[in-house]
Every structure is written in structure tokens, then in C-alpha cells.
Short mmCIF file of C-alpha atoms and ligand atoms in Angstrom, two decimals:
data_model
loop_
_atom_site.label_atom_id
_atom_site.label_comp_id
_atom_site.label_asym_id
_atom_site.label_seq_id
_atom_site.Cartn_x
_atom_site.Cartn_y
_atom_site.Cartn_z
CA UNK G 1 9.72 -33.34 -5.60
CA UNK G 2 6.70 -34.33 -6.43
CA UNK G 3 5.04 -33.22 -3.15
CA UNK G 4 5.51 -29.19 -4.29
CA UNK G 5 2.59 -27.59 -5.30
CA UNK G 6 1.12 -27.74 -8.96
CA UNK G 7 -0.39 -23.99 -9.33
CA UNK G 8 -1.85 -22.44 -12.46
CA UNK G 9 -1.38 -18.70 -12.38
CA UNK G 10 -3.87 -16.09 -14.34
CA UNK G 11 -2.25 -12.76 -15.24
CA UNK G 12 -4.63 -9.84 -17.37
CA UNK G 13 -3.31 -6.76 -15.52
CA UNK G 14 -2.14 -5.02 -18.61
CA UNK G 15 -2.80 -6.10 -22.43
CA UNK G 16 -0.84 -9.85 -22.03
CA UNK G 17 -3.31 -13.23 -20.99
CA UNK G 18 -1.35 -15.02 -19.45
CA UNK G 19 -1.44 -18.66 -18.10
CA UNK G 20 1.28 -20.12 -16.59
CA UNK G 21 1.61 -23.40 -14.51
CA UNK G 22 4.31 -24.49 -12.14
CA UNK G 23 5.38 -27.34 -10.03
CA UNK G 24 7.20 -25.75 -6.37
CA UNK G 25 9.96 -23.59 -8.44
CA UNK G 26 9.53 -25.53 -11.83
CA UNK G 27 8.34 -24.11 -14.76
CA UNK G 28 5.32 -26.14 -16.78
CA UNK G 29 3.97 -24.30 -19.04
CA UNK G 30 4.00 -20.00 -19.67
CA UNK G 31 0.51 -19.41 -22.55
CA UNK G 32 0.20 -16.09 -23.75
CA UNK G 33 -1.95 -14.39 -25.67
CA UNK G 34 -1.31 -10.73 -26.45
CA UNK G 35 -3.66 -7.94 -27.51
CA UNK G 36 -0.66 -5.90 -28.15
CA UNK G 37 -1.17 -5.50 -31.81
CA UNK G 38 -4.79 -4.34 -31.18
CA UNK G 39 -3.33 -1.02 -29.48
CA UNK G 40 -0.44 -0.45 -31.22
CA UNK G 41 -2.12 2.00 -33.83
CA UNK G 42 -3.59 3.85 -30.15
CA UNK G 43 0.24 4.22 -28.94
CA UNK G 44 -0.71 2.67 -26.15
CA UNK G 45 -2.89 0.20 -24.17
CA UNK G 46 -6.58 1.25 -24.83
CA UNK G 47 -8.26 -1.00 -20.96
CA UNK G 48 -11.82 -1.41 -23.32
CA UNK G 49 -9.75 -3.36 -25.71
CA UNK G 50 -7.40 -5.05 -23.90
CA UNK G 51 -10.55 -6.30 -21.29
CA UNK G 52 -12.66 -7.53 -24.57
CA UNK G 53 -9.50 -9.24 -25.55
CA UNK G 54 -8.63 -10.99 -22.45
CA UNK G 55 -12.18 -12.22 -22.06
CA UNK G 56 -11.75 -13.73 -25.83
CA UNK G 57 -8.38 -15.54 -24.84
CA UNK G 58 -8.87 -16.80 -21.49
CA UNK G 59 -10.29 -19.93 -21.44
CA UNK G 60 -8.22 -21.32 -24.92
CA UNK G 61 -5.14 -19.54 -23.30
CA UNK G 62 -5.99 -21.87 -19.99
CA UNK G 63 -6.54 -24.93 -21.88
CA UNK G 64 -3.16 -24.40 -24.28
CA UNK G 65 -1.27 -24.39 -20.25
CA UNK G 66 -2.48 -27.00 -19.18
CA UNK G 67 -1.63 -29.13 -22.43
CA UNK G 68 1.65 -27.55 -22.48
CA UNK G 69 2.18 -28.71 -18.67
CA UNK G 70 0.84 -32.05 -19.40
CA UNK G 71 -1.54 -31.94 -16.85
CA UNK G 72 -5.47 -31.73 -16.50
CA UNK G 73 -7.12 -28.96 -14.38
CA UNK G 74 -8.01 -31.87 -11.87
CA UNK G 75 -4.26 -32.42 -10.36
CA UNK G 76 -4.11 -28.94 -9.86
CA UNK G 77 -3.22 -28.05 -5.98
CA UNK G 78 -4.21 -24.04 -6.52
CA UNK G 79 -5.67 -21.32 -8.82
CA UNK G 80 -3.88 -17.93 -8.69
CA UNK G 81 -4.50 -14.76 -9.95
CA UNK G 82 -3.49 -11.55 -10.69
CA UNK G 83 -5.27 -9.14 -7.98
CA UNK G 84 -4.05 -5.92 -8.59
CA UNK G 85 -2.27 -3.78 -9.95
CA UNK G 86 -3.28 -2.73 -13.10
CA UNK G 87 -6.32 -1.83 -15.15
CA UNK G 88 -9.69 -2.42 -13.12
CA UNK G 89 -11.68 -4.13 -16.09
CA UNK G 90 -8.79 -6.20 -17.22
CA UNK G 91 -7.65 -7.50 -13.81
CA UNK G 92 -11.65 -8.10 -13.32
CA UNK G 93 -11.49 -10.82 -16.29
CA UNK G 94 -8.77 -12.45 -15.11
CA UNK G 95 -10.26 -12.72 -11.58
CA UNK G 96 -13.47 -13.87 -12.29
CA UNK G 97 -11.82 -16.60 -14.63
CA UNK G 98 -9.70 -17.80 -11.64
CA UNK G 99 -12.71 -17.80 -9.22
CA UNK G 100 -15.10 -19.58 -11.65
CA UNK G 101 -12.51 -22.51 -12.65
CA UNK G 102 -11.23 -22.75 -8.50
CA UNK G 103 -14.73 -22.95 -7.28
CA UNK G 104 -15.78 -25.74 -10.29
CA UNK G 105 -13.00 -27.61 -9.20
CA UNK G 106 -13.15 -27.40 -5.62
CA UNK G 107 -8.87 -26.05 -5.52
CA UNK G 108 -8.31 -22.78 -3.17
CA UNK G 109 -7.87 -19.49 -5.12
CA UNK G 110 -5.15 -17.34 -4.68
CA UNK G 111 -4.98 -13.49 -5.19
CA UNK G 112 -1.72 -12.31 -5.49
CA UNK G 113 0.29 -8.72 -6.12
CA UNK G 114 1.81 -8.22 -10.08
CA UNK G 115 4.68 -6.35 -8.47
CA UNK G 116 5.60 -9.15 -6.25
CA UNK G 117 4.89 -11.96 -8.67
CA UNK G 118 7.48 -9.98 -10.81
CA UNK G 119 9.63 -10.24 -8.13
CA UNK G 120 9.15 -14.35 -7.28
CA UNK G 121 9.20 -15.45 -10.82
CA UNK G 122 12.83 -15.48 -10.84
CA UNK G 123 12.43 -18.52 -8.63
CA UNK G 124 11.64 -20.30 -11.99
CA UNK G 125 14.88 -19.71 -13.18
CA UNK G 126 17.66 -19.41 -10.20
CA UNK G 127 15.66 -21.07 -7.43
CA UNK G 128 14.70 -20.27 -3.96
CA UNK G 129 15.22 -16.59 -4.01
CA UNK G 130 17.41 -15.37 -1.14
CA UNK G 131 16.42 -13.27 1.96
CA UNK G 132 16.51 -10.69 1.80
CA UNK G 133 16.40 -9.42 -1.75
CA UNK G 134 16.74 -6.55 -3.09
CA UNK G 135 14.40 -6.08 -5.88
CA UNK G 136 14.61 -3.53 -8.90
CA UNK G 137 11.30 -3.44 -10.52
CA UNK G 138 10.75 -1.85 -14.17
CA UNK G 139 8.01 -1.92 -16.11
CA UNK G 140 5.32 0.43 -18.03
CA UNK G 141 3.69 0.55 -14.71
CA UNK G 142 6.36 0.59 -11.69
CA UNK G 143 9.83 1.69 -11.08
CA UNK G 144 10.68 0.69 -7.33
CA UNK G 145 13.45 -1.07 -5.24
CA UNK G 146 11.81 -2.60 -2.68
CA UNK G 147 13.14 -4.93 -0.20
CA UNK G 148 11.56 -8.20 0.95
CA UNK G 149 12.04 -10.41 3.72
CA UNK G 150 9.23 -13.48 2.31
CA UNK G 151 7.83 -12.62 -0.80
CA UNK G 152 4.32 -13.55 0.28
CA UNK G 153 4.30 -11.27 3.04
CA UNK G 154 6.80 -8.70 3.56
CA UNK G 155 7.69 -5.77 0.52
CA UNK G 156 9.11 -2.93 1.81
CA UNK G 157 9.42 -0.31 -0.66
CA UNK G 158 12.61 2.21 -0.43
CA UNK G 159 12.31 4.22 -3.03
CA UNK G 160 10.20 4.76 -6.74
CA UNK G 161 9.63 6.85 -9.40
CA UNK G 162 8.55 10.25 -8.97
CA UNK G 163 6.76 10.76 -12.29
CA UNK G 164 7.21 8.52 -15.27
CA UNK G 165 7.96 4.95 -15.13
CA UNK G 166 11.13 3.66 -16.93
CA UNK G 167 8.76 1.78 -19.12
CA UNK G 168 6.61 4.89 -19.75
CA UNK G 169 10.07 6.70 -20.96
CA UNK G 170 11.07 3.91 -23.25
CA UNK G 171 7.24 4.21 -25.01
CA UNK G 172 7.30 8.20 -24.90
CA UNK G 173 10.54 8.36 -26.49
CA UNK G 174 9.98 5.75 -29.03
CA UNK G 175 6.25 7.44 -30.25
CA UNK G 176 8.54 10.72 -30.27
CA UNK G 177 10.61 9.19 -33.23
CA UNK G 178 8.30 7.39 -34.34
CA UNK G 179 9.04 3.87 -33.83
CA UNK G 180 5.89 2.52 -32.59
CA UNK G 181 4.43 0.71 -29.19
CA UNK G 182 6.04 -0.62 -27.20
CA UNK G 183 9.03 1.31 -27.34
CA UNK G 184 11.29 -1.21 -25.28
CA UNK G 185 12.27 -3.78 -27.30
CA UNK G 186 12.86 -1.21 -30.70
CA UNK G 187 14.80 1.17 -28.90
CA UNK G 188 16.94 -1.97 -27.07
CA UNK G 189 17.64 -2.76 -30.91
CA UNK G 190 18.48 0.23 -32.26
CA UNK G 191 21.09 1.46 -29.06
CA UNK G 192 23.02 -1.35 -30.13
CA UNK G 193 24.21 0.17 -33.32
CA UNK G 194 24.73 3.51 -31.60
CA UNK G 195 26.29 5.57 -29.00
CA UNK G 196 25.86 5.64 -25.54
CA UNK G 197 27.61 8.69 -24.79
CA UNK G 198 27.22 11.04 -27.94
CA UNK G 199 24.59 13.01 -26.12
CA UNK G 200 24.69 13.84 -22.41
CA UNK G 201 21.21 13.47 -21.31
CA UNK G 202 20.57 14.48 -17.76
CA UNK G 203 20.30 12.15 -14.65
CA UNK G 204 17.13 12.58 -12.89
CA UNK G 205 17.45 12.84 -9.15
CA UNK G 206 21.22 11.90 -8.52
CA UNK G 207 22.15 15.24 -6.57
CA UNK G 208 23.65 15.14 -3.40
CA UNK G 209 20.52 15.81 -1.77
CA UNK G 210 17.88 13.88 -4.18
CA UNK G 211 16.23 11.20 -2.36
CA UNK G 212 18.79 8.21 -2.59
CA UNK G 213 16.09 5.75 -3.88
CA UNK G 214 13.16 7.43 -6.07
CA UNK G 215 13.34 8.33 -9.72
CA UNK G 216 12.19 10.67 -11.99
CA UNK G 217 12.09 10.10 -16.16
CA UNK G 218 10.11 12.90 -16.73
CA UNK G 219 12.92 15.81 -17.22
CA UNK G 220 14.72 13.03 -19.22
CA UNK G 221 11.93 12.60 -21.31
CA UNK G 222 11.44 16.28 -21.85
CA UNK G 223 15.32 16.82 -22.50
CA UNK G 224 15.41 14.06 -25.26
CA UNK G 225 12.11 15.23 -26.70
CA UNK G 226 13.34 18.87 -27.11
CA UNK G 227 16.78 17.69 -28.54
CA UNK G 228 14.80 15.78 -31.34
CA UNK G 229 13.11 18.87 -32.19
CA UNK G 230 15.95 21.31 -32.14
CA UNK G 231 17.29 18.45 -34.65
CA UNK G 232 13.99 18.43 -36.78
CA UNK G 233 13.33 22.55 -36.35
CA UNK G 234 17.47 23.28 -38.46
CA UNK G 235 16.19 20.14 -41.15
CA UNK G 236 18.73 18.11 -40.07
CA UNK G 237 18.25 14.52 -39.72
CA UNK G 238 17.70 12.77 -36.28
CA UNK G 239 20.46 9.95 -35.22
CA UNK G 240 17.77 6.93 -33.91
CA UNK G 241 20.41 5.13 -33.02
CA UNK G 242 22.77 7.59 -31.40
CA UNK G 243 19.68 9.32 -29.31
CA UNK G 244 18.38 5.65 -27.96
CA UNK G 245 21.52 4.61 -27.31
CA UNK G 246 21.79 7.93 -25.62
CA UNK G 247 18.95 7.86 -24.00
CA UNK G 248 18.58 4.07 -22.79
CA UNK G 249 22.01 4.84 -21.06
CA UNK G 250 20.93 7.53 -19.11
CA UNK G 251 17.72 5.57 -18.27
CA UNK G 252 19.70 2.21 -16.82
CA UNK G 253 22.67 4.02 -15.44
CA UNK G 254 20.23 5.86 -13.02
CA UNK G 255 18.41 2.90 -11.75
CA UNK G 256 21.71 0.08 -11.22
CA UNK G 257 23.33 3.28 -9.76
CA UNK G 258 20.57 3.44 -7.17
CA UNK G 259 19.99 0.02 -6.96
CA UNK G 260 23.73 -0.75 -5.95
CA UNK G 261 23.55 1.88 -3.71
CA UNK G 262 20.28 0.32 -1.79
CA UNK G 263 22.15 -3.10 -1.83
CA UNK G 264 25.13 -1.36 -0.35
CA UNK G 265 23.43 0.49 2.32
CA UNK G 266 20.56 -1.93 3.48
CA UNK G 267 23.82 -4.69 3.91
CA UNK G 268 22.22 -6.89 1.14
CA UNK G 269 24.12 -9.19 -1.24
CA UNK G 270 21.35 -9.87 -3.92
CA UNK G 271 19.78 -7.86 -6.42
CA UNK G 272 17.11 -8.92 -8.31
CA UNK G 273 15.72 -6.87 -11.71
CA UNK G 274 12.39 -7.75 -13.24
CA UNK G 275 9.18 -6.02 -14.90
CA UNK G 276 9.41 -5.75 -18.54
CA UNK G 277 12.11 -3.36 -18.49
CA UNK G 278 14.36 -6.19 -17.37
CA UNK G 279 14.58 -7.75 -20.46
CA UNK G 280 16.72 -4.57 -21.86
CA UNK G 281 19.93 -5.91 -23.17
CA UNK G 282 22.14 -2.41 -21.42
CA UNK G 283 19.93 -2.59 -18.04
CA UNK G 284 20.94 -6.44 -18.02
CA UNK G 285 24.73 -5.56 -18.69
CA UNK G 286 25.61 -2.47 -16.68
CA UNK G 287 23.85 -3.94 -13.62
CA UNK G 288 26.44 -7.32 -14.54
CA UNK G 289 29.24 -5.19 -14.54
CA UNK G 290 28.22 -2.79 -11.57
CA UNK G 291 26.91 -5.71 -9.17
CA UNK G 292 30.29 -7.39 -9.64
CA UNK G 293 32.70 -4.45 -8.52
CA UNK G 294 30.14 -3.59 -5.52
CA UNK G 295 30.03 -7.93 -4.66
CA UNK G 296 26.80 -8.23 -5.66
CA UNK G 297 24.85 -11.18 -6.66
CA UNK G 298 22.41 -10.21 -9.62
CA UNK G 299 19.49 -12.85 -10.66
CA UNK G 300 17.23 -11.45 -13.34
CA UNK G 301 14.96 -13.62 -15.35
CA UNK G 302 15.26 -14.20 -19.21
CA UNK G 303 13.53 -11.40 -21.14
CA UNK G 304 10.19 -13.75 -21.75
CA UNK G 305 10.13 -13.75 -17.86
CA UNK G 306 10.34 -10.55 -17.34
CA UNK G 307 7.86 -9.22 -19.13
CA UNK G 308 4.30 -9.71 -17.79
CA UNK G 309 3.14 -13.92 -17.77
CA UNK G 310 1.25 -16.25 -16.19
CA UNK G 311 4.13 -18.18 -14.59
CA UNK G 312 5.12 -15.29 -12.49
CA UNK G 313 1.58 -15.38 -11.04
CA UNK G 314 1.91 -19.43 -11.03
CA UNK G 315 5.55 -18.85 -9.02
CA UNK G 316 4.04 -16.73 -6.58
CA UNK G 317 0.51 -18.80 -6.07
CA UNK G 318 2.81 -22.06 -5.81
CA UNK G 319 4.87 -19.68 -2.90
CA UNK G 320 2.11 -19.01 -0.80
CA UNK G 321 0.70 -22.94 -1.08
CA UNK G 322 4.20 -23.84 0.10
CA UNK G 323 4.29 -21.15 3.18
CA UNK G 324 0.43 -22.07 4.06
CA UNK G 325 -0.78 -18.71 3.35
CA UNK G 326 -4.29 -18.68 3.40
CA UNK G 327 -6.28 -19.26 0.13
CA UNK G 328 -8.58 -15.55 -0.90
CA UNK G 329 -12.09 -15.91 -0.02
CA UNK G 330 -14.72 -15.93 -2.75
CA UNK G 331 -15.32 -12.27 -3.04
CA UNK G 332 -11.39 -11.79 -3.47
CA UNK G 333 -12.03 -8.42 -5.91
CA UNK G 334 -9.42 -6.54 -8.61
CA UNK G 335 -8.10 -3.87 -6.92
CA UNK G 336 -6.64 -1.67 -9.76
CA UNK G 337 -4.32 0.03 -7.42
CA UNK G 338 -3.66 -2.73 -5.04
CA UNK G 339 0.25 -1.50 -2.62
CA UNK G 340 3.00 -2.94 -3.21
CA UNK G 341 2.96 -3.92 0.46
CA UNK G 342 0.54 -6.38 -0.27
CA UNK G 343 1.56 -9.80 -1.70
CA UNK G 344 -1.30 -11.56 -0.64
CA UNK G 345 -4.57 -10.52 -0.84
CA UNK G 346 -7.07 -12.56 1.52
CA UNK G 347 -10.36 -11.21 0.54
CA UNK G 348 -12.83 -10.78 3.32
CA UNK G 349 -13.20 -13.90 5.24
CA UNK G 350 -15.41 -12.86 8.64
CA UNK G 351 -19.07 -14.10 8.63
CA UNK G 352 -19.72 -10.45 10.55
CA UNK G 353 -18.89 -8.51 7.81
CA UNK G 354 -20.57 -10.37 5.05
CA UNK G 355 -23.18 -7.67 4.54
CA UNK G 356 -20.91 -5.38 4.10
CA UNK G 357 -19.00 -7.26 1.21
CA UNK G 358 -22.13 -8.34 -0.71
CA UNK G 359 -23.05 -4.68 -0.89
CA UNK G 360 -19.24 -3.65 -2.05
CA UNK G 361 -19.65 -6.38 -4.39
CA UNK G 362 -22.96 -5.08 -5.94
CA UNK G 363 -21.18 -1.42 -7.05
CA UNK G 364 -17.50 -2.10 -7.55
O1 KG4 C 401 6.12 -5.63 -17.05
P1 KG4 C 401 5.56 -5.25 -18.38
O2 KG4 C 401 5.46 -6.32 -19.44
O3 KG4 C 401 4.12 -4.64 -18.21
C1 KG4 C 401 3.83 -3.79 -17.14
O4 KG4 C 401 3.48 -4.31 -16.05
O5 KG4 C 401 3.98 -2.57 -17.36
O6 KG4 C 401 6.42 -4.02 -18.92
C2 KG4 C 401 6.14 -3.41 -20.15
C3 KG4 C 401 7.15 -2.31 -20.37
C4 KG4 C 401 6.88 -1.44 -21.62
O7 KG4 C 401 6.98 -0.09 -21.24
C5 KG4 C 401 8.00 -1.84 -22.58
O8 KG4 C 401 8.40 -0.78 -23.44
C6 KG4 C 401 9.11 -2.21 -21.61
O9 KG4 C 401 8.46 -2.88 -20.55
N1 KG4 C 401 10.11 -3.09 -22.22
C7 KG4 C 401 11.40 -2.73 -22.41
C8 KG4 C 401 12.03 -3.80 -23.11
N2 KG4 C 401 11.10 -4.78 -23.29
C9 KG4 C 401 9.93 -4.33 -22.75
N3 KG4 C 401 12.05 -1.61 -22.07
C10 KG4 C 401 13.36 -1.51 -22.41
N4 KG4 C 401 14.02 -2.49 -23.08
C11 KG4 C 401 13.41 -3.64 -23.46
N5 KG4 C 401 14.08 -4.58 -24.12
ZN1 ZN C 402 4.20 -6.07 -15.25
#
């Protein structure tokens, strides 16, 4: 249709620039640039670096979307952006960008939620995304299930991690045998050649009378770690591929036990997994084969989608342009640890409080 909005989307909450642009639920164009080999050597993101980086990326990142999508900046309907969360000085780049090129070009800027955006990019791949949904959301960041009614306005969250993220395990674990940052993808690679069940690793928080819904990776992380020393203190080599394999399966079986379990209990038929952990080849299968005995829908984006982009911002921006949400007001700021709750963030509109703002403005 050609009537559904054309948004560009700005993401620079972690160490990715990204600039995607979408038509309604059509995908135009997903530009990154990624600072990840800048931190690497740190074993993990360093914010100074990954800020300096975005600010060096953004506007050739921009202009490599919008001659991906075919389009100049002048049909665009909407400028979104990534509000929050994530690190203050790198969401501040992105936000600024986003104001700067909406208020050149006259468009309405939209600040929107990573955790949702997450959530609504898989409308680039199955369309419309039911409601409710169940969401599973994985990352570096985030592990959550949170249920949502309209993805621009209602995110309920049931349950998260207590400690560690998912993501957070996959990159301690990996640093502790020394495969390098980000852990993910290597550790994804090398379970494949091993053993899922040669070590029992424990299950964090699946007692009868552990919360139902929140997660904990940090007596995992611990148990793994200590294993690969015992192994280390006799001289005896370590198994990489039987301890991730291990290890990743005591990770995913935790979180599509749970998730099925929220689906099951909150009467839902959908789940849908993204955040970068989403693109992990076991998460992606067990949920497959566990969704399909409970009768369980499950939509999760292809791995590049998962992982943080600009489309994802784009999907959501292009959401809230379709539902009339209102567009942010010009002192929309980066909120580094912006709730879940909030898809949308307006910005202060009210003449009365402008005062206020312009002094908020001046010190954050
Ligand atoms: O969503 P994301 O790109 O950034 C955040 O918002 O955090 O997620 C990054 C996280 C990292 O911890 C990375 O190790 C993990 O996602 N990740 C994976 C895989 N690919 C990325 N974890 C497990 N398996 C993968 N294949
Ligand atoms: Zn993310």
C-alpha cells in the first residue's frame, strides 16, 4: 500500500549504528555500522568508544539507508529513534541525529523503547503481530517476557532476570575460555559440535516455589566458571565444545520453559523471541519444538533482526505513525534507563512546564 508510512529508524543504544527504513511492515533498507571490533580487545562495550564511534557513522550510515531504500530523506513520513534503553552518551548521538535531520526536514520525530522495537520488528518479517503477544526478550541488556496488548502502548512485564542477562552469560562464559566478545555467536558455533547433556549445569530459579517468570544466570555462570577451573587446576584439558553445548542448553531450556509456561497460563497462543540472543541456533530450535507440543505459535525474526538495527526502530516508528501516536516534542531526551512500560516516549509537550524542561535540558 502505498499509503503506509515511510519511517527511517535511528538505533545507537549499544555499540551497533543503525539505520533502518520501512514502508507500513516492509522492510527498505537495515545500514549498520558496528564499533564492535573497537571493544573487542576491552571484553566488552567501552560507552566512550562506542559514542565517538556512532557520532563518526551516523550521517554516512543514514545516507547508505536511504540509497539502499531508494528513497530521498524528503518522502520520508517520520524520523524515529532509539530513546532509551541503553548507554546515556550513545543513545544521546543517536537522538540528537534524529532531532536535527526531523526538524531540517519539517517530518515529526519519534522516540521509541529498544525493548519494544525488539519486540515489533518481527512485523518485518511475519506481519501484523498478533494481540496479544507474548514476548521473550534476550539480549546483553534484558531478559524479560512481557506481554503486550499494542506495541506502542501497552508492555506488561511478567517476569525478568534477577541478575545476569542471558546475553551477559553467553559473553562471561565465552571471556572465561577465552573465545573473545561477543560470546553469542562463538559459543552458538562451537555447541554444535558438542554435547548438550555431558555436564548437568544447574537451572536457575525452576523450583517449585521460584518465581514462575524471572531468571537468574548468575549461579549458572558461577557453576560453569568453577567447572572450567577444576578442569584447568588437575591439567586436564577443557572440552569448548562439550561445556558450551552444556552450557547454552541450560541457558535456553530455562527461558522456552518459562516462556511456554507464561503462554500457557496468561491463555496466549503466540510467542515471540527477539534481542540478540534470538538469533541462537538451540534457543531458536527448542522453543520450535516446545511451542509445538504446548500449541503455540512461535515468530522470531532472522538472526540479522534480532540483533540490535535500525529497522526495528523504523518498524516501531512506522507503528506509532499508523496508530496516530503523537510525534516526541523537541526536547524528547535519552533516557539511559527508560521502563519497559514505555513504548512511546512523548517528550514534554505543555507550554506551562517549558521552564522546567529548558533547565533539565541545560544539566542532563
Ligand atoms: O540485542 P543485542 O544485539 O544488544 C543488546 O541490546 O544487548 O544483543 C547482544 C547480545 C550479546 O550478549 C551477544 O553475545 C548475544 O546477544 N548473542 C547471542 C547470539 N548472537 C548474539 N547469544 C547467543 N547465541 C547467539 N547466536
Ligand atoms: Zn538490543
Amino acid at each position: 500500500m502505498a499509503d503506509e508510512p515511510l519511517v527511517l529508524g535511528i538505533e545507537t543504544s549499544c555499540d551497533e549504528t543503525g539505520v533502518g527504513i520501512v514502508r507500513g511492515t516492509t522492510l527498505l533498507a537495515d545500514a549498520v555500522a558496528s564499533s564492535v571490533d573497537e571493544h573487542a580487545r576491552f571484553g566488552g562495550v567501552v560507552p566512550e568508544v562506542a559514542s565517538r564511534a556512532h557520532l563518526e557513522a551516523m550521517v554516512p550510515t543514514i545516507e547508505r539507508a536511504l540509497k539502499d531504500a531508494g528513497i530521498t530523506a524528503r518522502d520520508l513520513d517520520g524520523i524515529a529513534v532509539t530513546a532509551g534503553p541503553g548507554l546515556a552518551g550513545a543513545l544521546l548521538v543517536g537522538v540528537t541525529a534524529a532531532k536535527a535531520y526531523a526538524y531540517a526536514l519539517g517530518k515529526p520525530l519519534y522516540g521509541v523503547n529498544h525493548l519494544a522495537s525488539h519486540i515489533c520488528v518481527d512485523q518485518l518479517e511475519h506481519g501484523a503481530l498478533p494481540e496479544p503477544t507474548m514476548a521473550l526478550l534476550v539480549s546483553g541488556g534484558h531478559s524479560s517476557l512481557l506481554l503486550s496488548t499494542d506495541i506502542t502502548s501497552d508492555v506488561r512485564p511478567l517476569g525478568a532476570t534477577i541478575d545476569d542477562a542471558a546475553g551477559e552469560a553467553f559473553d562471561k562464559i565465552a571471556r572465561v575460555l577465552n573465545l573473545g566478545f561477543p560470546g553469542g555467536p562463538v559459543i552458538d558455533r562451537y555447541a554444535r559440535e558438542g554435547d548438550p547433556a555431558a555436564i548437568a549445569f544447574p537451572r536457575g530459579l525452576t523450583g517449585p516455589r521460584d518465581a514462575p517468570y524471572d531468571f537468574s544466570f548468575s549461579g549458572l555462570k558461577t557453576s560453569v566458571a568453577r567447572w572450567i577451573e577444576a578442569k584447568r587446576a588437575a591439567g586436564e584439558d577443557v572440552p569448548v565444545r562439550d561445556v558450551s553445548a552444556s552450557f547454552q542448553e541450560a541457558v535456553v531450556d530455562v527461558l522456552t520453559r518459562k516462556a511456554v509456561r507464561a503462554c500457557k497460563d496468561e491463555g496466549v497462543d503466540h510467542l515471540m523471541i527477539g534481542g540478540g540472543v534470538a538469533a541462537n541456533s538451540r534457543l531458536r530450535a527448542l522453543a520450535q519444538e516446545r511451542c509445538e507440543a504446548a500449541g503455540i505459535r512461535l515468530r522470531v525474526p532472522r538472526p540479522k533482526l534480532c540483533t540490535d538495527n535500525g529497522a526495528m526502530v523504523a518498524a516501531l516508528g512506522a507503528e506509532m505513525v499508523a496508530r496516530d501516536r503523537p510525534a516526541s516534542a523537541w526536547d524528547l531526551s535519552a533516557d539511559s534507563s527508560l521502563p519497559v512500560t514505555e513504548p512511546h516516549v512523548p517528550g514534554h509537550h505543555h507550554h506551562d512546564h517549558v521552564h522546567e524542561v529548558s533547565k533539565e535540558n541545560l544539566y542532563s
